Amino acid sequence: MSGRSSSPRSTECGFRTGWGEPVRVAANLLLRHAREVITCSGKLPTRAAKGDFDPAPLGLIEDGAVAIADDRIVAVGRTAEVERSVSLSSGATVIDVGDAMLTPGLVDAHTHSLFVGSRAGEFSLRVQGAGYAEIAAKGGGIAASVKALRGATDEALRAALARRLDAMARFGTTTVEVKSGYALETAQELRSLKLARSMGDRVVPTFLGLHAVPPELRGTEDGRARYLATVAGRMLDAVVAGGDARFIDAYVDGPGFSVAECAPALERAKALGLRARLHVGQFEDVGGAQLAASLGAASADHLEHVSDEGLRAMAAAGVTAVLLPGAAFSLGQPMPDARRMRALGVAVALATDCNPGTSHCDALPWMAAFGVRQMGLSTVEAWFAITATAAGCLDLGDRGRLAVGARADVAVLDLPGWEALPYVLGSPRALATVTGGALRRWE
Ligand SMILES: [Zn+2]
């Protein structure tokens, strides 16, 4: 990959110079001569089908280019066509991508990446065979992250999140959903959401008050009921008034909360304009998929344990499955069955679940490799799962694809072609990313 700042071309280029000659559109960043461009401009079949291995939906372009003006894509196509259609502004940046690929900036639709502190000790206990209760008794689990987050300064939290977003960008990720839920107290949940929002449009903040009962209320007679009432009442009111959260989440699972416990907060949130994305069936199927469907949720995530009935309800309601192989891998669980979900017509996204307990992972492409090698996805489906489908379930229709008018989020990935996504062990590195028009390079 090589680059330069160009001097302006002749100014006539920006104007119609004769009959039949197109008007050129202005651009200030041109990524060109990429061996291959993935646009995700096609439509993935709704259900798994024989055509799942057909790369047509990827909208591949050889010797491709993407032109950008500020924060928008203004041209995508073969380099020669794009160069004919744009007029580079004074000082525009031109990069010859060469052997790397251009793809939509990757979208990580499920993370808990606003955290401080390590839980490596807890992980070590787990690999020695310790169970959930033993780890909790030794001060591990979500309670450990709650204690660390509550004691951290704003600056420390912001720096930790910024470092993590940078690490994710090194793998091509330009949009990251970030959940609260390590505060479990109104003022600190608001602080978490505000800090996430302060990272700008590359972060989508989600309110996860119903992550766990806060440590100080556990073991008290009515602590659990009081916390549920607080979340559904004044905590939710404060979150909506604060305006930083884009979604609400809840941990609908055996070790988490029941459908009956979560429903009041989620239904109220829906009435107040906050759409749900839910943790469902990581350990136990307690009916979370049906709850997600009845709420018209954006996504139901995890789904290691889910019935066909639950999946059919999700398909009918258009709820995306966000699968988190990093957590299943770390916990030694069977992988969620993406093939079965696709066969039942459920859209599938893949995310890192980046968190300090069960998936300390920044590398979204690696999740795609799990998706293909262990979860039954085709490589075409896996590309969509970390781009367009992931963006769709975050209600971000202008991301996850390379198209004229889309937000200028692009990854320059060090891969020899689209088929190599699950083939390269480890994760491919991004040589550069463009996020909302802002270029970063790591050569
Ligand atoms: Zn999670």
Tab-separated table of C-alpha atoms and ligand atoms in Angstrom:
chain	number	residue	atom	x	y	z
A	1	MET	CA	0.000	0.000	0.000
A	2	SER	CA	1.434	3.351	-0.920
A	3	GLY	CA	0.036	6.822	-0.733
A	4	ARG	CA	0.546	10.431	-1.545
A	5	SER	CA	-1.189	13.730	-1.249
A	6	SER	CA	-2.194	14.867	-4.662
A	7	SER	CA	-2.146	18.280	-6.079
A	8	PRO	CA	-5.472	19.222	-7.595
A	9	ARG	CA	-6.269	18.077	-11.052
A	10	SER	CA	-7.346	20.607	-13.564
A	11	THR	CA	-10.332	22.430	-12.187
A	12	GLU	CA	-12.314	21.723	-15.334
A	13	CYS	CA	-12.686	18.201	-14.114
A	14	GLY	CA	-15.409	19.310	-11.753
A	15	PHE	CA	-17.645	20.684	-14.502
A	16	ARG	CA	-19.486	19.511	-17.550
A	17	THR	CA	-17.169	20.198	-20.422
A	18	GLY	CA	-19.266	18.935	-23.276
A	19	TRP	CA	-22.358	17.005	-24.257
A	20	GLY	CA	-22.382	13.503	-22.859
A	21	GLU	CA	-19.476	13.995	-20.484
A	22	PRO	CA	-20.549	13.273	-16.916
A	23	VAL	CA	-20.248	15.765	-14.096
A	24	ARG	CA	-17.461	14.668	-11.790
A	25	VAL	CA	-18.117	14.465	-8.123
A	26	ALA	CA	-15.634	15.984	-5.678
A	27	ALA	CA	-13.578	13.659	-3.465
A	28	ASN	CA	-10.809	14.169	-0.931
A	29	LEU	CA	-9.765	10.562	-0.363
A	30	LEU	CA	-9.240	7.885	-3.000
A	31	LEU	CA	-8.395	4.257	-2.204
A	32	ARG	CA	-7.558	2.628	-5.517
A	33	HIS	CA	-6.058	-0.367	-7.306
A	34	ALA	CA	-7.190	-2.816	-4.645
A	35	ARG	CA	-6.732	-6.395	-5.813
A	36	GLU	CA	-10.314	-7.032	-4.657
A	37	VAL	CA	-13.146	-4.964	-3.167
A	38	ILE	CA	-16.003	-6.473	-1.185
A	39	THR	CA	-19.002	-4.157	-1.308
A	40	CYS	CA	-21.748	-6.367	0.229
A	41	SER	CA	-23.983	-4.624	-2.293
A	42	GLY	CA	-26.039	-7.749	-2.994
A	43	LYS	CA	-28.679	-9.368	-0.873
A	44	LEU	CA	-27.976	-12.526	1.076
A	45	PRO	CA	-30.769	-15.109	0.686
A	46	THR	CA	-33.084	-14.945	3.708
A	47	ARG	CA	-32.820	-18.671	4.308
A	48	ALA	CA	-29.876	-20.976	4.042
A	49	ALA	CA	-29.860	-22.412	0.549
A	50	LYS	CA	-27.594	-24.116	-1.905
A	51	GLY	CA	-26.556	-20.682	-3.109
A	52	ASP	CA	-24.951	-19.784	0.205
A	53	PHE	CA	-21.511	-20.342	-1.265
A	54	ASP	CA	-22.194	-18.108	-4.266
A	55	PRO	CA	-20.145	-14.923	-3.791
A	56	ALA	CA	-22.513	-12.772	-5.895
A	57	PRO	CA	-24.007	-10.936	-2.870
A	58	LEU	CA	-20.499	-9.782	-1.907
A	59	GLY	CA	-20.478	-7.557	-4.991
A	60	LEU	CA	-16.804	-8.254	-5.709
A	61	ILE	CA	-14.789	-5.812	-7.812
A	62	GLU	CA	-11.315	-6.542	-9.149
A	63	ASP	CA	-8.814	-3.672	-9.305
A	64	GLY	CA	-11.358	-1.671	-7.356
A	65	ALA	CA	-11.498	1.768	-5.804
A	66	VAL	CA	-13.534	3.750	-3.297
A	67	ALA	CA	-13.714	7.543	-3.407
A	68	ILE	CA	-14.747	9.543	-0.367
A	69	ALA	CA	-15.808	13.118	0.216
A	70	ASP	CA	-15.654	14.015	3.918
A	71	ASP	CA	-17.722	11.374	5.729
A	72	ARG	CA	-19.505	9.850	2.688
A	73	ILE	CA	-18.637	7.439	-0.079
A	74	VAL	CA	-19.081	9.141	-3.445
A	75	ALA	CA	-17.902	6.438	-5.856
A	76	VAL	CA	-17.237	2.685	-5.818
A	77	GLY	CA	-16.169	0.574	-8.787
A	78	ARG	CA	-13.233	-0.410	-10.929
A	79	THR	CA	-10.348	2.002	-10.449
A	80	ALA	CA	-10.513	3.358	-13.985
A	81	GLU	CA	-14.255	4.088	-13.687
A	82	VAL	CA	-13.934	5.706	-10.269
A	83	GLU	CA	-11.045	7.884	-11.425
A	84	ARG	CA	-13.145	9.044	-14.373
A	85	SER	CA	-16.088	9.921	-12.129
A	86	VAL	CA	-14.376	11.959	-9.411
A	87	SER	CA	-12.517	15.227	-9.176
A	88	LEU	CA	-9.908	15.193	-6.433
A	89	SER	CA	-9.839	18.261	-4.242
A	90	SER	CA	-6.705	20.190	-3.427
A	91	GLY	CA	-4.586	18.148	-1.002
A	92	ALA	CA	-6.626	14.990	-1.519
A	93	THR	CA	-5.077	11.747	-0.285
A	94	VAL	CA	-4.611	8.939	-2.806
A	95	ILE	CA	-3.645	5.447	-1.644
A	96	ASP	CA	-2.668	2.555	-3.886
A	97	VAL	CA	-4.005	-0.445	-1.993
A	98	GLY	CA	-2.240	-3.085	-4.088
A	99	ASP	CA	-2.400	-6.640	-2.784
A	100	ALA	CA	-4.720	-5.883	0.127
A	101	MET	CA	-8.539	-5.844	0.072
A	102	LEU	CA	-11.049	-3.072	0.558
A	103	THR	CA	-14.084	-4.088	2.604
A	104	PRO	CA	-16.817	-2.262	4.469
A	105	GLY	CA	-15.554	-1.186	7.903
A	106	LEU	CA	-16.373	-4.146	10.140
A	107	VAL	CA	-19.230	-3.852	12.637
A	108	ASP	CA	-19.031	-5.469	16.094
A	109	ALA	CA	-22.639	-5.613	17.305
A	110	HIS	CA	-22.115	-6.954	20.851
A	111	THR	CA	-19.401	-5.866	23.278
A	112	HIS	CA	-18.896	-5.018	26.935
A	113	SER	CA	-15.705	-3.184	26.086
A	114	LEU	CA	-16.116	-0.392	28.663
A	115	PHE	CA	-14.287	-2.116	31.503
A	116	VAL	CA	-11.133	-1.847	33.569
A	117	GLY	CA	-9.164	-4.547	35.317
A	118	SER	CA	-8.183	-8.070	34.450
A	119	ARG	CA	-10.024	-11.253	35.397
A	120	ALA	CA	-7.205	-13.527	34.293
A	121	GLY	CA	-7.074	-15.046	37.802
A	122	GLU	CA	-10.705	-16.080	37.483
A	123	PHE	CA	-10.028	-17.541	34.053
A	124	SER	CA	-7.153	-19.509	35.524
A	125	LEU	CA	-9.482	-20.921	38.216
A	126	ARG	CA	-11.998	-21.851	35.539
A	127	VAL	CA	-9.517	-23.779	33.456
A	128	GLN	CA	-8.598	-25.657	36.616
A	129	GLY	CA	-12.233	-26.715	36.872
A	130	ALA	CA	-13.773	-24.127	39.221
A	131	GLY	CA	-17.480	-23.471	38.694
A	132	TYR	CA	-19.496	-20.250	38.642
A	133	ALA	CA	-20.330	-20.360	42.383
A	134	GLU	CA	-16.741	-20.939	43.465
A	135	ILE	CA	-15.490	-18.099	41.282
A	136	ALA	CA	-18.204	-15.776	42.610
A	137	ALA	CA	-17.323	-16.752	46.208
A	138	LYS	CA	-13.731	-15.698	45.525
A	139	GLY	CA	-14.883	-12.271	44.339
A	140	GLY	CA	-14.871	-13.030	40.618
A	141	GLY	CA	-17.585	-12.785	37.991
A	142	ILE	CA	-19.485	-9.642	37.038
A	143	ALA	CA	-19.121	-8.364	40.634
A	144	ALA	CA	-15.362	-8.007	40.113
A	145	SER	CA	-15.880	-5.827	37.038
A	146	VAL	CA	-18.553	-3.797	38.868
A	147	LYS	CA	-16.136	-3.050	41.708
A	148	ALA	CA	-13.359	-2.046	39.301
A	149	LEU	CA	-15.575	0.182	37.152
A	150	ARG	CA	-17.196	1.978	40.061
A	151	GLY	CA	-13.751	2.810	41.472
A	152	ALA	CA	-12.286	4.043	38.189
A	153	THR	CA	-12.038	7.705	37.186
A	154	ASP	CA	-13.704	8.957	34.011
A	155	GLU	CA	-10.263	9.425	32.496
A	156	ALA	CA	-9.205	5.861	33.247
A	157	LEU	CA	-12.416	4.451	31.780
A	158	ARG	CA	-12.261	6.615	28.697
A	159	ALA	CA	-8.617	5.672	28.128
A	160	ALA	CA	-9.400	1.965	28.527
A	161	LEU	CA	-12.244	2.129	26.014
A	162	ALA	CA	-10.208	4.205	23.561
A	163	ARG	CA	-7.365	1.673	23.739
A	164	ARG	CA	-9.780	-1.161	23.066
A	165	LEU	CA	-11.425	0.620	20.128
A	166	ASP	CA	-7.949	1.157	18.686
A	167	ALA	CA	-7.151	-2.523	19.100
A	168	MET	CA	-10.401	-3.415	17.333
A	169	ALA	CA	-9.660	-0.995	14.510
A	170	ARG	CA	-6.391	-2.867	13.922
A	171	PHE	CA	-8.606	-5.724	12.749
A	172	GLY	CA	-10.752	-3.458	10.580
A	173	THR	CA	-13.611	-2.757	13.008
A	174	THR	CA	-14.988	0.757	12.643
A	175	THR	CA	-18.317	0.483	14.496
A	176	VAL	CA	-18.644	-1.034	17.967
A	177	GLU	CA	-21.712	-1.548	20.117
A	178	VAL	CA	-20.776	-0.907	23.767
A	179	LYS	CA	-22.967	-1.950	26.681
A	180	SER	CA	-23.168	-0.474	30.143
A	181	GLY	CA	-23.964	-2.980	32.903
A	182	TYR	CA	-20.802	-2.984	35.004
A	183	ALA	CA	-22.160	-0.150	37.170
A	184	LEU	CA	-25.640	-1.404	38.169
A	185	GLU	CA	-26.429	1.872	39.887
A	186	THR	CA	-28.231	4.795	38.282
A	187	ALA	CA	-25.585	7.534	38.329
A	188	GLN	CA	-22.794	5.159	37.306
A	189	GLU	CA	-24.846	3.526	34.549
A	190	LEU	CA	-25.460	7.030	33.178
A	191	ARG	CA	-21.723	7.744	33.429
A	192	SER	CA	-20.922	4.571	31.484
A	193	LEU	CA	-23.357	5.448	28.705
A	194	LYS	CA	-22.049	9.011	28.519
A	195	LEU	CA	-18.443	7.805	28.281
A	196	ALA	CA	-19.376	5.366	25.517
A	197	ARG	CA	-21.230	8.094	23.644
A	198	SER	CA	-18.248	10.449	24.028
A	199	MET	CA	-16.351	8.225	21.565
A	200	GLY	CA	-18.534	9.563	18.765
A	201	ASP	CA	-20.491	7.819	16.052
A	202	ARG	CA	-18.218	4.782	15.907
A	203	VAL	CA	-19.792	3.611	19.196
A	204	VAL	CA	-23.410	2.534	19.701
A	205	PRO	CA	-24.213	2.648	23.439
A	206	THR	CA	-26.637	0.111	24.938
A	207	PHE	CA	-28.144	0.293	28.441
A	208	LEU	CA	-27.692	-3.040	30.242
A	209	GLY	CA	-29.029	-2.341	33.728
A	210	LEU	CA	-30.431	-5.884	33.835
A	211	HIS	CA	-26.989	-7.499	33.599
A	212	ALA	CA	-26.980	-8.778	37.187
A	213	VAL	CA	-28.282	-7.874	40.641
A	214	PRO	CA	-25.740	-5.418	42.110
A	215	PRO	CA	-23.454	-7.029	44.738
A	216	GLU	CA	-24.758	-4.866	47.595
A	217	LEU	CA	-28.339	-6.074	47.017
A	218	ARG	CA	-27.570	-9.764	46.720
A	219	GLY	CA	-28.509	-11.848	49.708
A	220	THR	CA	-30.989	-9.295	51.000
A	221	GLU	CA	-34.601	-10.349	51.255
A	222	ASP	CA	-36.088	-8.037	48.659
A	223	GLY	CA	-32.881	-6.806	46.985
A	224	ARG	CA	-33.580	-8.480	43.668
A	225	ALA	CA	-37.166	-7.195	43.467
A	226	ARG	CA	-36.080	-3.684	44.460
A	227	TYR	CA	-33.371	-3.643	41.796
A	228	LEU	CA	-35.795	-4.804	39.093
A	229	ALA	CA	-38.235	-2.059	40.095
A	230	THR	CA	-35.446	0.539	40.051
A	231	VAL	CA	-34.274	-0.441	36.576
A	232	ALA	CA	-37.808	-0.414	35.158
A	233	GLY	CA	-38.542	2.894	36.895
A	234	ARG	CA	-36.166	5.677	37.749
A	235	MET	CA	-33.038	4.193	36.200
A	236	LEU	CA	-34.775	3.772	32.856
A	237	ASP	CA	-36.293	7.248	33.125
A	238	ALA	CA	-32.834	8.724	33.750
A	239	VAL	CA	-31.306	6.773	30.860
A	240	VAL	CA	-34.001	7.961	28.446
A	241	ALA	CA	-33.676	11.547	29.707
A	242	GLY	CA	-29.876	11.354	29.319
A	243	GLY	CA	-30.274	10.481	25.659
A	244	ASP	CA	-27.005	8.540	25.361
A	245	ALA	CA	-28.368	4.995	24.974
A	246	ARG	CA	-29.506	3.707	21.587
A	247	PHE	CA	-30.776	0.314	22.833
A	248	ILE	CA	-31.739	-1.528	26.019
A	249	ASP	CA	-30.429	-4.999	26.834
A	250	ALA	CA	-31.217	-7.622	29.491
A	251	TYR	CA	-29.636	-10.932	30.455
A	252	VAL	CA	-32.540	-13.322	29.900
A	253	ASP	CA	-31.078	-16.610	31.056
A	254	GLY	CA	-30.974	-19.124	33.900
A	255	PRO	CA	-28.184	-17.330	35.792
A	256	GLY	CA	-29.633	-13.944	34.755
A	257	PHE	CA	-33.262	-12.873	34.815
A	258	SER	CA	-36.516	-14.551	33.817
A	259	VAL	CA	-38.807	-13.342	31.056
A	260	ALA	CA	-41.311	-12.161	33.689
A	261	GLU	CA	-38.595	-10.206	35.492
A	262	CYS	CA	-37.290	-8.487	32.350
A	263	ALA	CA	-40.575	-7.758	30.594
A	264	PRO	CA	-41.688	-4.674	32.598
A	265	ALA	CA	-38.458	-2.735	31.950
A	266	LEU	CA	-38.265	-3.816	28.300
A	267	GLU	CA	-41.885	-3.004	27.529
A	268	ARG	CA	-41.585	0.379	29.191
A	269	ALA	CA	-38.391	1.061	27.305
A	270	LYS	CA	-40.114	0.201	24.039
A	271	ALA	CA	-42.895	2.667	24.833
A	272	LEU	CA	-40.198	5.283	25.538
A	273	GLY	CA	-38.464	4.631	22.215
A	274	LEU	CA	-35.596	2.318	23.252
A	275	ARG	CA	-35.448	-0.833	21.178
A	276	ALA	CA	-34.263	-4.086	22.759
A	277	ARG	CA	-31.295	-6.311	22.000
A	278	LEU	CA	-31.169	-9.183	24.475
A	279	HIS	CA	-28.781	-11.758	25.936
A	280	VAL	CA	-30.672	-14.995	25.331
A	281	GLY	CA	-29.948	-18.641	26.121
A	282	GLN	CA	-26.213	-18.630	26.783
A	283	PHE	CA	-26.700	-21.297	29.444
A	284	GLU	CA	-30.407	-22.131	29.432
A	285	ASP	CA	-33.442	-21.577	27.217
A	286	VAL	CA	-35.876	-19.647	29.415
A	287	GLY	CA	-37.967	-18.223	26.546
A	288	GLY	CA	-35.828	-15.217	25.691
A	289	ALA	CA	-36.107	-15.730	21.929
A	290	GLN	CA	-39.900	-15.525	22.102
A	291	LEU	CA	-39.625	-12.441	24.322
A	292	ALA	CA	-37.295	-10.795	21.792
A	293	ALA	CA	-39.768	-11.589	19.007
A	294	SER	CA	-42.766	-10.253	20.939
A	295	LEU	CA	-40.899	-6.994	21.636
A	296	GLY	CA	-39.811	-6.592	18.014
A	297	ALA	CA	-36.238	-6.571	19.325
A	298	ALA	CA	-33.337	-5.708	17.056
A	299	SER	CA	-31.425	-8.814	18.098
A	300	ALA	CA	-31.251	-11.831	20.384
A	301	ASP	CA	-27.649	-12.632	21.202
A	302	HIS	CA	-25.726	-15.786	22.283
A	303	LEU	CA	-28.386	-18.470	21.549
A	304	GLU	CA	-26.254	-21.450	22.531
A	305	HIS	CA	-29.547	-22.819	23.874
A	306	VAL	CA	-32.652	-22.027	21.856
A	307	SER	CA	-35.593	-24.043	20.529
A	308	ASP	CA	-36.726	-24.196	16.908
A	309	GLU	CA	-39.936	-22.550	18.098
A	310	GLY	CA	-37.936	-19.639	19.497
A	311	LEU	CA	-35.961	-19.326	16.255
A	312	ARG	CA	-39.140	-19.402	14.143
A	313	ALA	CA	-40.567	-16.600	16.277
A	314	MET	CA	-37.375	-14.596	15.727
A	315	ALA	CA	-37.466	-15.192	11.966
A	316	ALA	CA	-41.108	-14.098	11.758
A	317	ALA	CA	-40.398	-10.924	13.764
A	318	GLY	CA	-37.161	-10.084	11.923
A	319	VAL	CA	-34.973	-10.431	15.030
A	320	THR	CA	-31.294	-10.918	14.121
A	321	ALA	CA	-29.265	-13.595	15.926
A	322	VAL	CA	-25.969	-12.106	17.126
A	323	LEU	CA	-23.709	-15.079	17.814
A	324	LEU	CA	-20.680	-14.871	20.100
A	325	PRO	CA	-18.274	-17.729	19.459
A	326	GLY	CA	-15.546	-16.131	21.578
A	327	ALA	CA	-17.624	-16.719	24.720
A	328	ALA	CA	-18.496	-20.301	23.775
A	329	PHE	CA	-14.828	-20.962	22.985
A	330	SER	CA	-13.595	-19.443	26.255
A	331	LEU	CA	-16.169	-21.333	28.318
A	332	GLY	CA	-15.651	-24.628	26.503
A	333	GLN	CA	-19.292	-24.718	25.376
A	334	PRO	CA	-20.583	-26.063	22.069
A	335	MET	CA	-20.780	-23.318	19.455
A	336	PRO	CA	-24.205	-21.840	18.669
A	337	ASP	CA	-25.682	-23.576	15.616
A	338	ALA	CA	-25.687	-20.884	12.964
A	339	ARG	CA	-26.607	-23.374	10.203
A	340	ARG	CA	-29.847	-24.303	11.964
A	341	MET	CA	-30.700	-20.622	12.458
A	342	ARG	CA	-30.100	-19.814	8.804
A	343	ALA	CA	-32.157	-22.854	7.774
A	344	LEU	CA	-35.065	-21.437	9.786
A	345	GLY	CA	-34.717	-18.027	8.162
A	346	VAL	CA	-32.966	-16.123	10.961
A	347	ALA	CA	-30.435	-13.444	9.969
A	348	VAL	CA	-27.066	-14.098	11.633
A	349	ALA	CA	-24.448	-11.600	12.802
A	350	LEU	CA	-21.197	-12.424	14.588
A	351	ALA	CA	-19.642	-10.314	17.359
A	352	THR	CA	-16.699	-10.510	19.761
A	353	ASP	CA	-18.654	-10.116	23.045
A	354	CYS	CA	-15.445	-8.340	24.136
A	355	ASN	CA	-15.563	-8.540	27.941
A	356	PRO	CA	-13.135	-9.233	30.801
A	357	GLY	CA	-14.749	-12.470	31.962
A	358	THR	CA	-15.647	-14.786	29.117
A	359	SER	CA	-14.363	-13.326	25.836
A	360	HIS	CA	-11.341	-11.051	26.136
A	361	CYS	CA	-11.234	-10.514	22.393
A	362	ASP	CA	-10.766	-7.556	20.029
A	363	ALA	CA	-10.527	-9.555	16.810
A	364	LEU	CA	-13.831	-9.639	14.936
A	365	PRO	CA	-12.457	-11.465	11.844
A	366	TRP	CA	-11.530	-14.353	14.115
A	367	MET	CA	-15.222	-14.701	15.050
A	368	ALA	CA	-15.950	-15.074	11.339
A	369	ALA	CA	-13.397	-17.887	11.165
A	370	PHE	CA	-15.244	-19.661	13.997
A	371	GLY	CA	-18.491	-19.048	12.143
A	372	VAL	CA	-17.232	-20.884	9.074
A	373	ARG	CA	-15.120	-23.585	10.684
A	374	GLN	CA	-17.376	-24.510	13.607
A	375	MET	CA	-20.849	-22.999	13.198
A	376	GLY	CA	-21.839	-23.954	9.681
A	377	LEU	CA	-21.751	-20.571	7.953
A	378	SER	CA	-20.474	-20.139	4.424
A	379	THR	CA	-17.674	-17.608	3.975
A	380	VAL	CA	-20.148	-15.356	2.146
A	381	GLU	CA	-22.527	-15.488	5.127
A	382	ALA	CA	-19.627	-14.800	7.501
A	383	TRP	CA	-18.672	-11.611	5.621
A	384	PHE	CA	-22.243	-10.360	5.918
A	385	ALA	CA	-22.309	-11.367	9.604
A	386	ILE	CA	-19.512	-8.901	10.422
A	387	THR	CA	-20.622	-6.143	8.034
A	388	ALA	CA	-24.087	-5.518	6.584
A	389	THR	CA	-26.136	-7.820	8.816
A	390	ALA	CA	-24.377	-6.539	11.937
A	391	ALA	CA	-24.977	-2.925	10.890
A	392	GLY	CA	-28.626	-3.696	10.107
A	393	CYS	CA	-29.305	-5.022	13.599
A	394	LEU	CA	-27.824	-1.816	15.033
A	395	ASP	CA	-30.305	0.158	12.893
A	396	LEU	CA	-27.358	1.611	10.936
A	397	GLY	CA	-28.559	1.320	7.361
A	398	ASP	CA	-25.718	3.447	5.968
A	399	ARG	CA	-22.911	1.181	7.195
A	400	GLY	CA	-21.678	-2.327	6.522
A	401	ARG	CA	-21.734	-1.800	2.738
A	402	LEU	CA	-19.593	0.113	0.303
A	403	ALA	CA	-22.087	2.133	-1.715
A	404	VAL	CA	-22.505	5.686	-2.932
A	405	GLY	CA	-24.071	7.706	-0.111
A	406	ALA	CA	-23.016	5.312	2.646
A	407	ARG	CA	-20.960	6.514	5.576
A	408	ALA	CA	-17.268	6.413	4.730
A	409	ASP	CA	-16.323	3.387	6.857
A	410	VAL	CA	-13.776	1.233	5.041
A	411	ALA	CA	-11.224	-1.388	6.059
A	412	VAL	CA	-8.034	-2.119	4.137
A	413	LEU	CA	-7.448	-5.733	5.145
A	414	ASP	CA	-4.250	-7.695	4.624
A	415	LEU	CA	-5.976	-10.651	2.933
A	416	PRO	CA	-5.395	-12.107	-0.533
A	417	GLY	CA	-9.114	-12.385	-1.314
A	418	TRP	CA	-12.595	-12.916	0.132
A	419	GLU	CA	-12.183	-16.674	0.560
A	420	ALA	CA	-9.242	-16.159	2.905
A	421	LEU	CA	-11.336	-14.751	5.783
A	422	PRO	CA	-11.649	-18.089	7.649
A	423	TYR	CA	-8.552	-19.579	6.007
A	424	VAL	CA	-5.924	-17.442	7.705
A	425	LEU	CA	-5.486	-18.618	11.290
A	426	GLY	CA	-5.483	-15.795	13.780
A	427	SER	CA	-6.931	-12.610	12.384
A	428	PRO	CA	-5.973	-10.555	9.360
A	429	ARG	CA	-4.643	-7.125	10.204
A	430	ALA	CA	-6.022	-3.915	8.842
A	431	LEU	CA	-3.369	-1.885	7.057
A	432	ALA	CA	-5.694	1.115	7.330
A	433	THR	CA	-9.238	2.045	8.242
A	434	VAL	CA	-11.485	4.922	7.295
A	435	THR	CA	-14.036	5.764	9.981
A	436	GLY	CA	-16.573	8.437	9.151
A	437	GLY	CA	-14.071	9.715	6.575
A	438	ALA	CA	-11.101	9.767	8.997
A	439	LEU	CA	-8.124	7.775	7.697
A	440	ARG	CA	-5.817	5.790	9.982
A	441	ARG	CA	-2.844	3.823	8.737
A	442	TRP	CA	-0.679	1.277	10.516
A	443	GLU	CA	2.157	0.454	8.202
B	1	ZN	ZN	-22.660	-10.074	26.336
